[in-house]
Structures are given as structure tokens and as C-alpha cells.
Amino acid sequence: MVRFIIIYLLLLSTVCAGIKEEAEKTVKSFFGSGFKVEMIKYDIPDDIKTRLENKYRQKFFRDNLYIWKIYRGDTLRAVAALDNVYGKSLPITFLVVFDTQAKVINAEIIKYRESYGGAVKEKVWLQQFRGKDASSSFEFGKEINSISGATISAGSVTKGIAKLTELINIIKSDL
């Protein structure tokens, strides 16, 4: 069992290699030149983490998130957060970009590892999150369209974006 855990952790670290860099590249390409990007590793406070996990019935993948602060000059213009959710059996890594009011301005799938359900990577599906904030409804199958053949992945990503949106709203003054 210990051997399995060690192999799993080595595989996971290999699979995750380059994810942070890919996310930062995505952030920089979204904003273009003239913006400064600063990455922080944000430890999610235990009480907030537990409350959101219970509300959305979905665990955070880790106790911390990578968050990028996007500046124009000295003014904070946006933040981007990287998180993971489980699809059917493997993690889906996604990035959500928020304005300073914690409204979604972009969502991207950074790494999709499942053999089925890849339609969640499509920009057309991800665009429906734009403009949503912590007070928005993220009801899967109603406000957020389901995807035939990607029900588990689409539902997981929807919950993950909703959970991350509420988290960013809670912590925006700390950023």
C-alpha cells in the first residue's frame, strides 16, 4: 500500500509538472502586454474551506491555491485562481479570471485528463460563466448548460467554478 501511494504521488507530481506555468502563460496571453502578473500561493483558511466544501458538496483539491494578481501600473485589475476538481476519475485543472469585484471574466480548462467528456474545454461552454459572481445561480442543467457525454465533468467544473467564485468574493479584500 505504501508503495502504491509513493508511485501515485510521483505520477501526480509528474502529471502536474508545468501546470502552474501553463496557467500563468494563459493569464498573460489573456491580458496581453502592459500588465504585470504576480503569483502567490494562498492558504485557504480552514473555516472558509470547510464551509464552502459543505455548501458545494465538493472538496478543494488542496489546502492552497495558486492565485495570480494582475496589475496595470500599480493598480490591481484582476485576479486569476487555479484549482482542480475530479471528473469521472481524474483531476481537471481549471483557471478562472475575476475582476476586482469578484465577477468571472474568463474560465479556461488548463489540463483535462479524462478520455471522455472533453467538451468542457470548449470556449462556447466556458463562456456561460462570464459575468457570474457569488450571488449568481450556477444551477447545472438550468443556468449552466449540461453537455451530453460530459455530465460528470461538466457538473464538477460547474461546482468548482461556483465554489472558487464564492471563495474569491470572500477573500478579495485580502488580495
Tab-separated table of C-alpha atoms in Angstrom:
chain	number	residue	atom	x	y	z
A	1	MET	CA	0.000	0.000	0.000
A	2	VAL	CA	2.814	2.424	0.868
A	3	ARG	CA	4.461	1.603	-2.458
A	4	PHE	CA	1.209	2.393	-4.283
A	5	ILE	CA	0.932	5.760	-2.502
A	6	ILE	CA	4.533	6.663	-3.378
A	7	ILE	CA	4.018	5.700	-7.034
A	8	TYR	CA	0.734	7.651	-7.121
A	9	LEU	CA	2.380	10.763	-5.652
A	10	LEU	CA	5.278	10.546	-8.111
A	11	LEU	CA	2.839	10.131	-11.001
A	12	LEU	CA	0.726	13.037	-9.771
A	13	SER	CA	3.764	15.310	-9.452
A	14	THR	CA	4.850	14.345	-12.982
A	15	VAL	CA	1.364	14.941	-14.375
A	16	CYS	CA	1.150	18.316	-12.570
A	17	ALA	CA	4.575	19.472	-13.738
A	18	GLY	CA	4.191	22.504	-15.918
A	19	ILE	CA	0.563	23.164	-14.932
A	20	LYS	CA	1.413	26.308	-12.978
A	21	GLU	CA	3.497	27.577	-15.882
A	22	GLU	CA	0.714	26.812	-18.370
A	23	ALA	CA	-1.785	28.679	-16.199
A	24	GLU	CA	0.487	31.713	-15.963
A	25	LYS	CA	1.017	31.650	-19.734
A	26	THR	CA	-2.785	31.589	-20.169
A	27	VAL	CA	-3.190	34.567	-17.821
A	28	LYS	CA	-0.509	36.564	-19.645
A	29	SER	CA	-1.967	35.800	-23.068
A	30	PHE	CA	-5.460	36.790	-21.908
A	31	PHE	CA	-4.296	40.222	-20.733
A	32	GLY	CA	-1.520	40.873	-23.237
A	33	SER	CA	1.337	43.313	-22.800
A	34	GLY	CA	1.193	46.244	-20.423
A	35	PHE	CA	0.074	44.141	-17.469
A	36	LYS	CA	2.221	42.859	-14.613
A	37	VAL	CA	1.436	39.421	-13.192
A	38	GLU	CA	2.339	38.345	-9.650
A	39	MET	CA	1.709	34.786	-8.421
A	40	ILE	CA	1.045	33.874	-4.796
A	41	LYS	CA	0.332	30.586	-3.087
A	42	TYR	CA	-2.776	31.256	-1.000
A	43	ASP	CA	-3.535	29.047	2.007
A	44	ILE	CA	-7.302	28.658	2.261
A	45	PRO	CA	-8.418	29.364	5.851
A	46	ASP	CA	-9.806	26.165	7.403
A	47	ASP	CA	-13.171	27.658	8.389
A	48	ILE	CA	-13.816	29.032	4.888
A	49	LYS	CA	-12.590	25.834	3.259
A	50	THR	CA	-14.909	23.667	5.355
A	51	ARG	CA	-17.896	25.968	4.848
A	52	LEU	CA	-17.515	26.022	1.060
A	53	GLU	CA	-16.819	22.295	0.804
A	54	ASN	CA	-20.013	21.581	2.749
A	55	LYS	CA	-22.073	24.075	0.753
A	56	TYR	CA	-20.970	22.784	-2.658
A	57	ARG	CA	-20.505	19.153	-1.587
A	58	GLN	CA	-17.132	19.162	-3.267
A	59	LYS	CA	-13.714	19.155	-1.640
A	60	PHE	CA	-10.923	21.517	-2.564
A	61	PHE	CA	-8.161	19.510	-4.186
A	62	ARG	CA	-5.554	21.013	-1.854
A	63	ASP	CA	-5.340	23.340	1.154
A	64	ASN	CA	-3.966	26.130	-1.019
A	65	LEU	CA	-4.431	27.694	-4.429
A	66	TYR	CA	-2.199	29.467	-6.878
A	67	ILE	CA	-3.549	32.948	-7.408
A	68	TRP	CA	-2.243	35.482	-9.884
A	69	LYS	CA	-2.712	39.184	-9.264
A	70	ILE	CA	-2.888	41.162	-12.483
A	71	TYR	CA	-1.800	44.807	-12.362
A	72	ARG	CA	-1.774	47.671	-14.820
A	73	GLY	CA	0.797	50.001	-13.349
A	74	ASP	CA	0.255	49.855	-9.587
A	75	THR	CA	-3.482	49.193	-9.850
A	76	LEU	CA	-4.889	45.722	-9.306
A	77	ARG	CA	-7.156	44.964	-12.279
A	78	ALA	CA	-7.956	41.272	-11.852
A	79	VAL	CA	-7.056	38.035	-10.122
A	80	ALA	CA	-6.878	34.525	-11.522
A	81	ALA	CA	-7.135	31.339	-9.494
A	82	LEU	CA	-6.077	27.802	-10.390
A	83	ASP	CA	-7.950	24.835	-8.942
A	84	ASN	CA	-8.757	21.185	-9.609
A	85	VAL	CA	-11.895	19.095	-9.473
A	86	TYR	CA	-12.379	15.426	-10.189
A	87	GLY	CA	-14.050	14.388	-13.418
A	88	LYS	CA	-15.157	10.778	-13.574
A	89	SER	CA	-11.879	9.591	-12.075
A	90	LEU	CA	-9.078	12.047	-12.846
A	91	PRO	CA	-8.426	15.691	-11.929
A	92	ILE	CA	-9.499	18.524	-14.199
A	93	THR	CA	-7.346	21.615	-13.743
A	94	PHE	CA	-9.068	24.909	-14.439
A	95	LEU	CA	-8.321	28.607	-14.206
A	96	VAL	CA	-10.847	31.352	-13.503
A	97	VAL	CA	-10.096	35.047	-14.002
A	98	PHE	CA	-12.032	37.550	-11.888
A	99	ASP	CA	-12.330	41.318	-11.976
A	100	THR	CA	-11.769	43.267	-8.764
A	101	GLN	CA	-15.458	42.843	-7.846
A	102	ALA	CA	-15.039	39.033	-7.998
A	103	LYS	CA	-17.045	38.635	-11.214
A	104	VAL	CA	-15.887	35.969	-13.632
A	105	ILE	CA	-14.325	37.448	-16.744
A	106	ASN	CA	-12.860	34.226	-18.144
A	107	ALA	CA	-12.636	30.500	-17.434
A	108	GLU	CA	-10.255	28.022	-19.045
A	109	ILE	CA	-9.531	24.331	-18.692
A	110	ILE	CA	-5.767	24.085	-18.271
A	111	LYS	CA	-5.479	20.285	-18.184
A	112	TYR	CA	-8.175	17.714	-18.989
A	113	ARG	CA	-7.069	14.155	-18.269
A	114	GLU	CA	-10.167	12.010	-18.938
A	115	SER	CA	-10.669	10.095	-22.179
A	116	TYR	CA	-14.329	11.227	-22.398
A	117	GLY	CA	-16.155	14.474	-21.692
A	118	GLY	CA	-13.590	16.839	-23.183
A	119	ALA	CA	-16.335	19.198	-24.372
A	120	VAL	CA	-15.907	21.107	-21.090
A	121	LYS	CA	-12.753	22.562	-22.682
A	122	GLU	CA	-14.813	24.307	-25.363
A	123	LYS	CA	-14.829	28.098	-25.127
A	124	VAL	CA	-18.530	28.203	-26.040
A	125	TRP	CA	-19.418	26.188	-22.927
A	126	LEU	CA	-16.994	28.082	-20.661
A	127	GLN	CA	-18.294	31.497	-21.814
A	128	GLN	CA	-21.546	30.981	-19.914
A	129	PHE	CA	-19.660	31.624	-16.647
A	130	ARG	CA	-18.684	35.161	-17.687
A	131	GLY	CA	-20.293	37.853	-15.562
A	132	LYS	CA	-21.234	35.440	-12.783
A	133	ASP	CA	-20.422	36.324	-9.191
A	134	ALA	CA	-21.046	34.844	-5.753
A	135	SER	CA	-24.727	35.856	-5.880
A	136	SER	CA	-25.309	34.172	-9.266
A	137	SER	CA	-27.017	30.863	-9.766
A	138	PHE	CA	-24.738	28.154	-11.068
A	139	GLU	CA	-27.514	25.571	-11.279
A	140	PHE	CA	-26.238	22.849	-13.556
A	141	GLY	CA	-28.719	21.916	-16.266
A	142	LYS	CA	-30.572	25.234	-15.949
A	143	GLU	CA	-28.382	28.348	-15.769
A	144	ILE	CA	-25.348	26.300	-16.801
A	145	ASN	CA	-25.903	24.013	-19.775
A	146	SER	CA	-25.167	20.344	-19.381
A	147	ILE	CA	-23.126	18.532	-22.014
A	148	SER	CA	-24.172	15.180	-23.404
A	149	GLY	CA	-21.353	12.718	-22.755
A	150	ALA	CA	-19.667	15.015	-20.266
A	151	THR	CA	-22.238	15.173	-17.487
A	152	ILE	CA	-19.851	14.292	-14.656
A	153	SER	CA	-17.045	16.575	-15.877
A	154	ALA	CA	-19.357	19.496	-16.656
A	155	GLY	CA	-21.105	19.182	-13.292
A	156	SER	CA	-17.790	19.011	-11.429
A	157	VAL	CA	-16.338	22.015	-13.253
A	158	THR	CA	-19.543	23.995	-12.651
A	159	LYS	CA	-19.398	23.294	-8.907
A	160	GLY	CA	-15.682	24.083	-8.882
A	161	ILE	CA	-16.147	27.451	-10.581
A	162	ALA	CA	-19.067	28.331	-8.280
A	163	LYS	CA	-17.020	27.365	-5.204
A	164	LEU	CA	-13.995	29.329	-6.426
A	165	THR	CA	-16.181	32.354	-7.246
A	166	GLU	CA	-17.527	32.427	-3.709
A	167	LEU	CA	-14.045	31.952	-2.251
A	168	ILE	CA	-12.617	34.855	-4.268
A	169	ASN	CA	-15.548	37.037	-3.171
A	170	ILE	CA	-14.800	36.204	0.470
A	171	ILE	CA	-11.042	36.807	0.260
A	172	LYS	CA	-10.902	39.658	-2.310
A	173	SER	CA	-10.051	42.230	0.349
A	174	ASP	CA	-7.080	40.065	1.445
A	175	LEU	CA	-5.664	40.075	-2.054
